Tab-separated table of N, CA and C in Angstrom:
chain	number	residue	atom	x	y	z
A	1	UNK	N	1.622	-12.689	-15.825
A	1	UNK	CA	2.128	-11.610	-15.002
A	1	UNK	C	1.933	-11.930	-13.524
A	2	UNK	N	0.922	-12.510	-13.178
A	2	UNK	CA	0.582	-12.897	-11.667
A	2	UNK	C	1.657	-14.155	-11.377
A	3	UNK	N	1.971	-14.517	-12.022
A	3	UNK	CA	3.083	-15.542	-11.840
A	3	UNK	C	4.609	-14.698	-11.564
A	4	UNK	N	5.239	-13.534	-12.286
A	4	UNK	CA	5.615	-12.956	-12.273
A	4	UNK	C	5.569	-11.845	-10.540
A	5	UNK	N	4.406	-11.776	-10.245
A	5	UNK	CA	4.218	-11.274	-8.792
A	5	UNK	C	4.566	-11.823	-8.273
A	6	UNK	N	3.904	-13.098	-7.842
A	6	UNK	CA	4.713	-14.471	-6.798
A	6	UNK	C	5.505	-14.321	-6.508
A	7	UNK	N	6.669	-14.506	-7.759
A	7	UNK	CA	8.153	-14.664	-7.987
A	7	UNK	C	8.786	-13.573	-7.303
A	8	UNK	N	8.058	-12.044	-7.299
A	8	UNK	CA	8.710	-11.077	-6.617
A	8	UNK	C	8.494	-10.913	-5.131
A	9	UNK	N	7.473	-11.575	-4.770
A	9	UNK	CA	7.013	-11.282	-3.865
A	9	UNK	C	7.897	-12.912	-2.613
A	10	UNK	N	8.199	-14.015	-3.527
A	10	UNK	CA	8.887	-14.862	-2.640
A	10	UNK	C	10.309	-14.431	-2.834
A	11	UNK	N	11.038	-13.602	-3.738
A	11	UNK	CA	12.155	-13.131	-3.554
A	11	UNK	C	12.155	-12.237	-2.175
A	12	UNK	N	11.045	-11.296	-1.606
A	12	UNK	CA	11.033	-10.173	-0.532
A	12	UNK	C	11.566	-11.092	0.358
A	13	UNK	N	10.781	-11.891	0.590
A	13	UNK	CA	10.704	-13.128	2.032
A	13	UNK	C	12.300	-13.278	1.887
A	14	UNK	N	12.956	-13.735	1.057
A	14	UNK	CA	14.277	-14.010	1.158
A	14	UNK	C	15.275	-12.359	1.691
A	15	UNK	N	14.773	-11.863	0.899
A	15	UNK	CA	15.830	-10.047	1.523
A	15	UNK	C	14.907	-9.486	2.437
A	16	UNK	N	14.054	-9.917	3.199
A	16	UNK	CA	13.509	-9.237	4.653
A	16	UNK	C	14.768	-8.420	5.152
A	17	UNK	N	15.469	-9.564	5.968
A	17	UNK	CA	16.649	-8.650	6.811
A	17	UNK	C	17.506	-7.975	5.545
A	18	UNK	N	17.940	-8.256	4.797
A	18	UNK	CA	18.746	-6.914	3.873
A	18	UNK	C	17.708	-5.626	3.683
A	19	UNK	N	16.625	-5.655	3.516
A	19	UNK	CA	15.367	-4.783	3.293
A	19	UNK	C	15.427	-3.985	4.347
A	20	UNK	N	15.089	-4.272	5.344
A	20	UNK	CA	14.871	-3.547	6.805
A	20	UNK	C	16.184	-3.122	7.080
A	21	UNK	N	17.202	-3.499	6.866
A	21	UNK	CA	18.885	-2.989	7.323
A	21	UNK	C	18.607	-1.676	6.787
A	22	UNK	N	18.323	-2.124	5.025
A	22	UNK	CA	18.548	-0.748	3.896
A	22	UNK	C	18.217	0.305	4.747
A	23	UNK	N	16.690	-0.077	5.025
A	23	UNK	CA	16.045	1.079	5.088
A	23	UNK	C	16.101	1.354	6.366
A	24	UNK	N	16.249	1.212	7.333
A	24	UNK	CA	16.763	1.448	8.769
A	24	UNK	C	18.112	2.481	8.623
A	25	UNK	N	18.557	2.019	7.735
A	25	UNK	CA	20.065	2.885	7.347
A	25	UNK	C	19.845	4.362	6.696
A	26	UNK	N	18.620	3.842	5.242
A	26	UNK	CA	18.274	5.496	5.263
A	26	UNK	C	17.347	6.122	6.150
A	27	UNK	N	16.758	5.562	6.963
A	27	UNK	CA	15.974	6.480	7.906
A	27	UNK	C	17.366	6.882	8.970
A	28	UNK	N	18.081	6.701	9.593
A	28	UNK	CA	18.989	7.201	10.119
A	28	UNK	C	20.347	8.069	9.471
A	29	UNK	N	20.556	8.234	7.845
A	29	UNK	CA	20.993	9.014	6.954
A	29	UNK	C	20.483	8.984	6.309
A	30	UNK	N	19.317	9.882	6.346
A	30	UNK	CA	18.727	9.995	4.797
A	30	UNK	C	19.533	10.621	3.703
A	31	UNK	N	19.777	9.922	2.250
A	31	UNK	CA	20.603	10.923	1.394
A	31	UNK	C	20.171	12.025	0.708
A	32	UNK	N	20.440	12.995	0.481
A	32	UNK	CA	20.105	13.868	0.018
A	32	UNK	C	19.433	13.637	-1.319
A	33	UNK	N	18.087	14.172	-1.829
A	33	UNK	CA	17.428	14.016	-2.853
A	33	UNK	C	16.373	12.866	-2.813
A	34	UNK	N	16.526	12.436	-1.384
A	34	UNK	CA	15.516	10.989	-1.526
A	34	UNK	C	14.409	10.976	-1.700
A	35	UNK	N	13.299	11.545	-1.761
A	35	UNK	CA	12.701	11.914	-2.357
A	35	UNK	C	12.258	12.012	-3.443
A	36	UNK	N	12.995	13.283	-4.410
A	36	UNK	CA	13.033	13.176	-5.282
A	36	UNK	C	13.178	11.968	-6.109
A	37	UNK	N	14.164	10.908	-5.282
A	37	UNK	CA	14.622	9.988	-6.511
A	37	UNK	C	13.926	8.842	-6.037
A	38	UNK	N	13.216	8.534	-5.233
A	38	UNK	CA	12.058	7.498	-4.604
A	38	UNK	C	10.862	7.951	-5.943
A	39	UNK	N	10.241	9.282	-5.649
A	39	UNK	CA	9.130	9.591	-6.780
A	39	UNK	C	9.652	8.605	-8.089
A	40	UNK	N	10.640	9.602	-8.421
A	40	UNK	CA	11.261	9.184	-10.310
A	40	UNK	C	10.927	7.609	-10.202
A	41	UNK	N	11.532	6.690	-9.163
A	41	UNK	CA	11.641	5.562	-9.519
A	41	UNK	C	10.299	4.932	-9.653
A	42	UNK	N	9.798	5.486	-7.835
A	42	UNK	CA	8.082	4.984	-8.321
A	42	UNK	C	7.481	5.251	-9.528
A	43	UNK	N	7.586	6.128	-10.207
A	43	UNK	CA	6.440	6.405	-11.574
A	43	UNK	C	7.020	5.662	-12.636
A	44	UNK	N	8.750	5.236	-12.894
A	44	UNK	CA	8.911	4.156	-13.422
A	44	UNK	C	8.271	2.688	-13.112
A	45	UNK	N	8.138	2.553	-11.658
A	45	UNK	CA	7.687	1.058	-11.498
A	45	UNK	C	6.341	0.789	-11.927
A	46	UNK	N	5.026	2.515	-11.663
A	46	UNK	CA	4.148	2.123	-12.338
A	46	UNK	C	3.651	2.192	-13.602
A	47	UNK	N	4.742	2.529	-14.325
A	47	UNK	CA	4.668	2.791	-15.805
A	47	UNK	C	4.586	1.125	-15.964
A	48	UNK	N	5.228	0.167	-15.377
A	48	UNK	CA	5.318	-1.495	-15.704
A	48	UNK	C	4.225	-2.106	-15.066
A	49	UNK	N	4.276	-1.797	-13.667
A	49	UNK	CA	3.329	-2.927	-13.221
A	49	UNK	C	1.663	-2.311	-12.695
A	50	UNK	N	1.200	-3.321	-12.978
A	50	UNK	CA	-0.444	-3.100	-13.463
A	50	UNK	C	-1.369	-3.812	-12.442
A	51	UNK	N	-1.537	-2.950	-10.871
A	51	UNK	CA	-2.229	-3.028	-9.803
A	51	UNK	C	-3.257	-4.150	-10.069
A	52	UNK	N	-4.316	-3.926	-10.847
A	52	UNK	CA	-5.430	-5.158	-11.448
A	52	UNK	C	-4.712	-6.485	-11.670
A	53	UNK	N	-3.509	-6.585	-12.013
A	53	UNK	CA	-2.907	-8.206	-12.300
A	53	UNK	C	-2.842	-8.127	-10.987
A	54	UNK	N	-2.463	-7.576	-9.860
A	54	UNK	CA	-2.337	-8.939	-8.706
A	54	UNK	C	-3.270	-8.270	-7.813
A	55	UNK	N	-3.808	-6.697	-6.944
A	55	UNK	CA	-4.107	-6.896	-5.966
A	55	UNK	C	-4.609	-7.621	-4.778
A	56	UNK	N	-3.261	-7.925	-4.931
A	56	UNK	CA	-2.589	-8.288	-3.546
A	56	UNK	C	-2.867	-7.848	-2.109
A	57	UNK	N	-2.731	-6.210	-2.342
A	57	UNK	CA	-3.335	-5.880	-1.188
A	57	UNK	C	-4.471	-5.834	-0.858
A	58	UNK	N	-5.824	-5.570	-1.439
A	58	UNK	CA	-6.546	-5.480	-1.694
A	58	UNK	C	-7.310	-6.654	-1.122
A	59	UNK	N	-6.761	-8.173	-1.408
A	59	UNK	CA	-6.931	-9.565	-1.005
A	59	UNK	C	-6.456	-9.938	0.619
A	60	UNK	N	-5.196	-9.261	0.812
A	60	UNK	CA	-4.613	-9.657	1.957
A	60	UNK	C	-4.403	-8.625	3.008
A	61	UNK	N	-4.825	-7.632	2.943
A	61	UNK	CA	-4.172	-6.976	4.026
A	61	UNK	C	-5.610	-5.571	4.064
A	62	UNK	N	-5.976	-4.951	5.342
A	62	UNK	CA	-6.975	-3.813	5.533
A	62	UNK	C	-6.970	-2.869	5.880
A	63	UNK	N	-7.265	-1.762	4.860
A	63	UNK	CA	-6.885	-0.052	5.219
A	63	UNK	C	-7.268	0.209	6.756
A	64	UNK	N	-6.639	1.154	7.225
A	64	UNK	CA	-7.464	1.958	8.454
A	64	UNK	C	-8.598	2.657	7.855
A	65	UNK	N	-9.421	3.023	8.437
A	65	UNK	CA	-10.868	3.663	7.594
A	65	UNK	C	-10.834	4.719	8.513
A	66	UNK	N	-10.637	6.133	8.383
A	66	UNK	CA	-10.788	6.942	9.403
A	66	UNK	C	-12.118	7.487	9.020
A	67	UNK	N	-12.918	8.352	10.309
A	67	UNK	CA	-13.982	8.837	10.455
A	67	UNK	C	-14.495	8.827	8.812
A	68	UNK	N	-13.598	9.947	8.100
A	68	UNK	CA	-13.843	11.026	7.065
A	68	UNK	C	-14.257	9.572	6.028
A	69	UNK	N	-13.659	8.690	5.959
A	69	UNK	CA	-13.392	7.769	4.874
A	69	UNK	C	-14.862	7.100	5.025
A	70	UNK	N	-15.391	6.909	6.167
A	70	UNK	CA	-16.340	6.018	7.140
A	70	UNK	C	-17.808	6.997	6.319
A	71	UNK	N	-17.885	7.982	6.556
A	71	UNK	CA	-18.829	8.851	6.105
A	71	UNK	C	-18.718	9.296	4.628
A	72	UNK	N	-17.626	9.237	3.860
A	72	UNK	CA	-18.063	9.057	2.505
A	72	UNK	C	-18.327	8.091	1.663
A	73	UNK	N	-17.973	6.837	2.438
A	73	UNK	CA	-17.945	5.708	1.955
A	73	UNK	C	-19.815	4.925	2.167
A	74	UNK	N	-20.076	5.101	3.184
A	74	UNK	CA	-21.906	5.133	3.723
A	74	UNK	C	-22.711	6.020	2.855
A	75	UNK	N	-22.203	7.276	2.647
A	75	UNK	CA	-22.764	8.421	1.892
A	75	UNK	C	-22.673	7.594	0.475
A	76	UNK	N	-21.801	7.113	0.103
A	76	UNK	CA	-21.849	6.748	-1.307
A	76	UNK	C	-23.169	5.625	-1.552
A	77	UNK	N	-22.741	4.520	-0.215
A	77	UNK	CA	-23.513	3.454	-0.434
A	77	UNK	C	-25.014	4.032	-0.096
A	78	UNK	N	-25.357	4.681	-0.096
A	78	UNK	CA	-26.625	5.471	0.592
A	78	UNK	C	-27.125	4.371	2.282
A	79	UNK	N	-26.072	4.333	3.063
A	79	UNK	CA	-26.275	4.223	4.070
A	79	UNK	C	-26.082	4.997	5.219
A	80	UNK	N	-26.513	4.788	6.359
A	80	UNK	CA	-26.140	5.168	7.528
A	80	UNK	C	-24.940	4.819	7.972
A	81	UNK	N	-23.911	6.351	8.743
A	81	UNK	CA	-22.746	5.121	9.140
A	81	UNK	C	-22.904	4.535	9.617
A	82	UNK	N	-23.560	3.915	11.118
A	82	UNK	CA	-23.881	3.429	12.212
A	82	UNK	C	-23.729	1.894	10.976
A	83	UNK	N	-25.095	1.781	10.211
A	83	UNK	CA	-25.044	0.341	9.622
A	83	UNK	C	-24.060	0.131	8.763
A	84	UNK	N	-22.999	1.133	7.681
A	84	UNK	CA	-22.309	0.782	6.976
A	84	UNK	C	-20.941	-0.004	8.080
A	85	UNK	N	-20.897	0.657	9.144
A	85	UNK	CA	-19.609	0.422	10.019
A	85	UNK	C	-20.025	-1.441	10.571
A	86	UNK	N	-21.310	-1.386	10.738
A	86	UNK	CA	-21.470	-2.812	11.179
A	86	UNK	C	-21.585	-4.176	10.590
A	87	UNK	N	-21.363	-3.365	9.282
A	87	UNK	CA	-21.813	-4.256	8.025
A	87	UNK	C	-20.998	-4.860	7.385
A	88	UNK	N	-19.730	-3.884	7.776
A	88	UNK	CA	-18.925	-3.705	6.638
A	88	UNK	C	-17.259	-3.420	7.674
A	89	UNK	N	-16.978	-3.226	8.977
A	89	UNK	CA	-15.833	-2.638	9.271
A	89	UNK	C	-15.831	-3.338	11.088
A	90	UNK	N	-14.470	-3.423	11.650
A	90	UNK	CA	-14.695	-3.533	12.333
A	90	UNK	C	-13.264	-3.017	13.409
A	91	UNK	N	-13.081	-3.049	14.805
A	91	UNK	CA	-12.192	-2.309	15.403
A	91	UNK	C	-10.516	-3.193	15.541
A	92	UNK	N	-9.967	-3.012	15.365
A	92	UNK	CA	-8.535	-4.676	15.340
A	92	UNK	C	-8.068	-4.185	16.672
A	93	UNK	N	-7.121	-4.415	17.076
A	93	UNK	CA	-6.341	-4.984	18.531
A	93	UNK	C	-5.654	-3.670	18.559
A	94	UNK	N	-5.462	-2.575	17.653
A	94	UNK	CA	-4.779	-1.548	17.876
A	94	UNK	C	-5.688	-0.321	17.843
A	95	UNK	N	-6.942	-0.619	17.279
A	95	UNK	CA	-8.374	0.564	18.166
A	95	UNK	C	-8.277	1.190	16.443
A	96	UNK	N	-7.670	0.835	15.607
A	96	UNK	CA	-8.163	1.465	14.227
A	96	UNK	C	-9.582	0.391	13.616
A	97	UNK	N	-10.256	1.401	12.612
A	97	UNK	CA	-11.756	0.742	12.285
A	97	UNK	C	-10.973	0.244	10.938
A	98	UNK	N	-11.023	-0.932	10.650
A	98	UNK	CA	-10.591	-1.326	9.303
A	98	UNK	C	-11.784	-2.439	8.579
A	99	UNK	N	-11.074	-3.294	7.610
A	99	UNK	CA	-12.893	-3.868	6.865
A	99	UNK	C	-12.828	-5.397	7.995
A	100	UNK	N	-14.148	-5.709	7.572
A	100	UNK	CA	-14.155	-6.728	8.318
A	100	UNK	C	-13.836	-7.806	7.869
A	101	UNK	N	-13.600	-7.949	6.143
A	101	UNK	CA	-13.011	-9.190	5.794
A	101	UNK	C	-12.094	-9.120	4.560
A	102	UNK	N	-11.380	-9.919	4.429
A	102	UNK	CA	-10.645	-10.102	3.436
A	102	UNK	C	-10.606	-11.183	3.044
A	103	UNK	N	-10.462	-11.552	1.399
A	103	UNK	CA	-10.642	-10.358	0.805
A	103	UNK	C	-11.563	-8.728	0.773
A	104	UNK	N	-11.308	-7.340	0.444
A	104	UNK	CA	-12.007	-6.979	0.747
A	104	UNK	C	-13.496	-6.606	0.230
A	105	UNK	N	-14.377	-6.796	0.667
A	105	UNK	CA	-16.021	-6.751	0.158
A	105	UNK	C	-15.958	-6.200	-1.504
A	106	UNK	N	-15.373	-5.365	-1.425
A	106	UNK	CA	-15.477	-4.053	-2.673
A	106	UNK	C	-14.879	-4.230	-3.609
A	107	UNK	N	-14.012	-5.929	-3.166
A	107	UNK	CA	-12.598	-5.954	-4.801
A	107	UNK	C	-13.708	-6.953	-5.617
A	108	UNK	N	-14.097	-6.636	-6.497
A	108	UNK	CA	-14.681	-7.055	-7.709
A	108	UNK	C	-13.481	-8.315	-8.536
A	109	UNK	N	-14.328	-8.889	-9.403
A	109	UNK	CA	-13.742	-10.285	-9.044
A	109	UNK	C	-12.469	-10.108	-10.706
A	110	UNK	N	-12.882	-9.135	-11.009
A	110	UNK	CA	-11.872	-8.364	-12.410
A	110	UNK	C	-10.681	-7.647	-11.674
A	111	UNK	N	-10.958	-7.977	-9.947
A	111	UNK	CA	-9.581	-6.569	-9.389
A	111	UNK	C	-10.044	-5.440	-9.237
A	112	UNK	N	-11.572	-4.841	-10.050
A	112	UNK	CA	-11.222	-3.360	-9.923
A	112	UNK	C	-12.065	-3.308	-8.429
A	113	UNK	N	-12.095	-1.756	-7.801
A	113	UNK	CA	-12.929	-1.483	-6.918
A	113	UNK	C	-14.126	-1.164	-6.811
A	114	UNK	N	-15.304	-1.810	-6.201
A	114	UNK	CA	-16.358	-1.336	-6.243
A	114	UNK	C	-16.818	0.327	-6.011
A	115	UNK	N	-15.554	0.723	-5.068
A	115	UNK	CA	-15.900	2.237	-4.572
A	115	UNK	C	-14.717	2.665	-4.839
A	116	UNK	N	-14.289	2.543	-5.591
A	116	UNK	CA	-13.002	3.322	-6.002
A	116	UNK	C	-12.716	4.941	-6.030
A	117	UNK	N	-14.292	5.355	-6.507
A	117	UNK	CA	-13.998	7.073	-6.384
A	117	UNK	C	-13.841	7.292	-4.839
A	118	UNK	N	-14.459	6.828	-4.113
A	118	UNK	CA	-14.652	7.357	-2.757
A	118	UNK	C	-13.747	5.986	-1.185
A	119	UNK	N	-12.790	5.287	-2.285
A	119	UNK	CA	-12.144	4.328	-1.638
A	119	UNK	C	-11.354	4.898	-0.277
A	120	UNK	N	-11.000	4.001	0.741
A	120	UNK	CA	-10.110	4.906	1.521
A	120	UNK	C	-9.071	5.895	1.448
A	121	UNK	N	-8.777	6.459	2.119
A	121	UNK	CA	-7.406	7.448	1.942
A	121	UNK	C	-6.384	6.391	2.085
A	122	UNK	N	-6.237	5.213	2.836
A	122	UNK	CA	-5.175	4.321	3.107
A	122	UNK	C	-5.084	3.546	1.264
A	123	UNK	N	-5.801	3.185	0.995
A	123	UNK	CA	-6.266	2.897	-0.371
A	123	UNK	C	-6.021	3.818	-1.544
A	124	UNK	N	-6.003	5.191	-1.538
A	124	UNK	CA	-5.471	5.851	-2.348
A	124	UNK	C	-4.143	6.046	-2.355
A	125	UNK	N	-3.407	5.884	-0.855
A	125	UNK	CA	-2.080	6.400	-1.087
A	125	UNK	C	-1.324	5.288	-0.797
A	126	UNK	N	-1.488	4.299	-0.903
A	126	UNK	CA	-1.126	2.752	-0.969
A	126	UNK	C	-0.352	2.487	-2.124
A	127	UNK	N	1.236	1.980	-2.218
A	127	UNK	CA	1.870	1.740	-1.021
A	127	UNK	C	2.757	2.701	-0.532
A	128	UNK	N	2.831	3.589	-0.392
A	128	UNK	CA	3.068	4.512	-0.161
A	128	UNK	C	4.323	5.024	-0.426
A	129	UNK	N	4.927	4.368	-1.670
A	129	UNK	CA	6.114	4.590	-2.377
A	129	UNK	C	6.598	6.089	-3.117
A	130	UNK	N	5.299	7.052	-2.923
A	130	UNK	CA	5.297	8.450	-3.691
A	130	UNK	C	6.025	9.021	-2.407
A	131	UNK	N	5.641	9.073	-1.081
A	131	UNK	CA	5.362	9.789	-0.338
A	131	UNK	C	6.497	10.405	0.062
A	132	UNK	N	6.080	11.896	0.660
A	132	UNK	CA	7.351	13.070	0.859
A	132	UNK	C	8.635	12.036	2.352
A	133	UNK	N	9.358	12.346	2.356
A	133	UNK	CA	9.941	11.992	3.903
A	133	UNK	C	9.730	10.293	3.964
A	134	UNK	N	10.239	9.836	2.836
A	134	UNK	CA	10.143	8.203	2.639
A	134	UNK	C	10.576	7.570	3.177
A	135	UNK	N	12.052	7.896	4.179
A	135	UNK	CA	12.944	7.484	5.178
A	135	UNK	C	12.007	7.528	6.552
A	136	UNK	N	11.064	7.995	7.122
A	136	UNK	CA	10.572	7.960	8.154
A	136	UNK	C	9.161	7.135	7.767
A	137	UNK	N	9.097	6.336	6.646
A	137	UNK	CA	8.140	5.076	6.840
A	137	UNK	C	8.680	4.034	6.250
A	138	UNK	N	9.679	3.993	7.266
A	138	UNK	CA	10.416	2.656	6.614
A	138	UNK	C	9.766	1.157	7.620
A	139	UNK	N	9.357	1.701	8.119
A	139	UNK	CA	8.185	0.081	8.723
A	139	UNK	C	7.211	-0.289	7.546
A	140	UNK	N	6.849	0.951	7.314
A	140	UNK	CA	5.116	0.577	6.521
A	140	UNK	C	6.078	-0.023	5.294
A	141	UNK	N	7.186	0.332	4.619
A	141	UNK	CA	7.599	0.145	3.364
A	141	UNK	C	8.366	-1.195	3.408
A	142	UNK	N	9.135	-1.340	4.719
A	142	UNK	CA	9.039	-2.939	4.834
A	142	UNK	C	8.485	-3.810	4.947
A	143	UNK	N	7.019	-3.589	5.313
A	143	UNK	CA	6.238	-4.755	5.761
A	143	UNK	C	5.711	-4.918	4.370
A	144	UNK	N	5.492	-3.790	3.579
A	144	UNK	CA	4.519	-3.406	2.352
A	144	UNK	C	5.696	-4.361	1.015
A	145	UNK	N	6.696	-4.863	1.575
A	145	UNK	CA	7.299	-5.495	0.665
A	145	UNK	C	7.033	-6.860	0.619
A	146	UNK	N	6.089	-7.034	1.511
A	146	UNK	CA	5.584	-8.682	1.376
A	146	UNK	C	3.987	-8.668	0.934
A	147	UNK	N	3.668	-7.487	0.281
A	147	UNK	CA	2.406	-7.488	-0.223
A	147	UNK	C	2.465	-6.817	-1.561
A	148	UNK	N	3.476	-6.264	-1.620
A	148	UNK	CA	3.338	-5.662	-2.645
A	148	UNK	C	4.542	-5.416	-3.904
A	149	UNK	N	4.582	-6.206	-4.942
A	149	UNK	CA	5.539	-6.762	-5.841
A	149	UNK	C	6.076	-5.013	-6.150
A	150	UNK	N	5.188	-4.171	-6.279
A	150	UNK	CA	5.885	-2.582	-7.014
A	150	UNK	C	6.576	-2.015	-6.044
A	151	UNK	N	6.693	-1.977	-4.590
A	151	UNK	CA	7.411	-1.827	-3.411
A	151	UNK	C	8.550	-2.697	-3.803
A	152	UNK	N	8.536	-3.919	-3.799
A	152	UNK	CA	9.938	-4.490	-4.095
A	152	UNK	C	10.681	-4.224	-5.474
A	153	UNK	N	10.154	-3.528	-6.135
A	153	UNK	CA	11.108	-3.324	-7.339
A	153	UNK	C	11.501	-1.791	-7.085
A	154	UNK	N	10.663	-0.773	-6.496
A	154	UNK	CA	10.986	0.701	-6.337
A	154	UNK	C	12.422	0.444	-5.082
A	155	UNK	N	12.219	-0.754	-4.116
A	155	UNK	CA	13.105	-0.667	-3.245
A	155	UNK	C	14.486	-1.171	-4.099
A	156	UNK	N	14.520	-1.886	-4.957
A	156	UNK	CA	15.551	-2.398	-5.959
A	156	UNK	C	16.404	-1.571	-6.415
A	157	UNK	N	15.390	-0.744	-7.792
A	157	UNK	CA	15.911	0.492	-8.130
A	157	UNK	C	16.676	1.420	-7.072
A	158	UNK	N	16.227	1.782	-6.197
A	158	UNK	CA	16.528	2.403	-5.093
A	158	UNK	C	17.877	2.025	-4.522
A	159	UNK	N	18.103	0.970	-4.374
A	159	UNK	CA	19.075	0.330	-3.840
A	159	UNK	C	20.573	0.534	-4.525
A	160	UNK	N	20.093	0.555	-6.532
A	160	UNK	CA	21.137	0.934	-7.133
A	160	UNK	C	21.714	2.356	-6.879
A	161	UNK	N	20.968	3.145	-6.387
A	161	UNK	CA	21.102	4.713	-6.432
A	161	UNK	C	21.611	5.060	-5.115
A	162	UNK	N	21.467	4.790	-4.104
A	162	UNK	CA	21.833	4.857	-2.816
A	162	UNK	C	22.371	3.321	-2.022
């Protein structure tokens, strides 16, 4: 199956510019029901594909950690934020606190998460293929197509429908 990711994931690299057109196009007409029919498709894509075979993201790329995330995440580890933030997070070039390395500290070597109950909010709602008003994150959903094989198949499906 991780072979199977690859494969989807070096197909993105090839439809970048068709990808970003698409969706540049529905963020400037969104069609009616998009939404709705973004959800349907996402819960088909994760009825197939199985986050633990590749995280991907998880390996390559780092949530924003806001305050709230920062303090339950220390609270869990029974630390202080002050030391969990220094330990563990650090500020990038755009002033968000994200991890300090990647892969990230917490992906266990099976894929799953070490802190999964109390993982980020960027991390829970990752890739953000559910989300209401899907036409106005069409950056995050393009870039998220070079990390993430279930983004490129929800954008597929999608593509047949609109």
């Amino acid at each position: 199956m991780q072979e199977e990711y690859a494969k989807v994931l070096e197909r993105a690299k090839e439809l970048k510019v068709e990808n970003t057109k698409y969706l540049n196009r529905l963020k400037q007409k969104p069609p009616k029901r998009l939404d709705v029919t973004v959800q349907k498709i996402h819960d088909e894509v994760f009825d197939e594909v199985d986050c633990l075979e590749c995280a991907n993201c998880c390996s390559t790329t780092s949530p924003i950690i806001t305050d709230k995330d920062t303090e339950r995440i220390a609270k869990h580890l029974r630390m202080k934020i002050g030391d969990f933030e220094k330990k563990y997070t650090r500020v990038d070039s755009d002033g968000d606190r994200v991890f300090l390395n990647q892969p990230c500290e917490f992906l266990a070597s099976d894929n799953y998460c070490l802190i999964y109950e109390v993982r980020p909010k960027a991390c829970a709602e990752y890739p953000h293929t559910n989300r209401k008003r899907f036409h106005q994150i069409n950056k995050i959903t393009a870039a998220n197509t070079m990390i993430c094989p279930a983004v490129n198949k929800v954008l597929e499906q999608l593509k047949k429908v609109f």
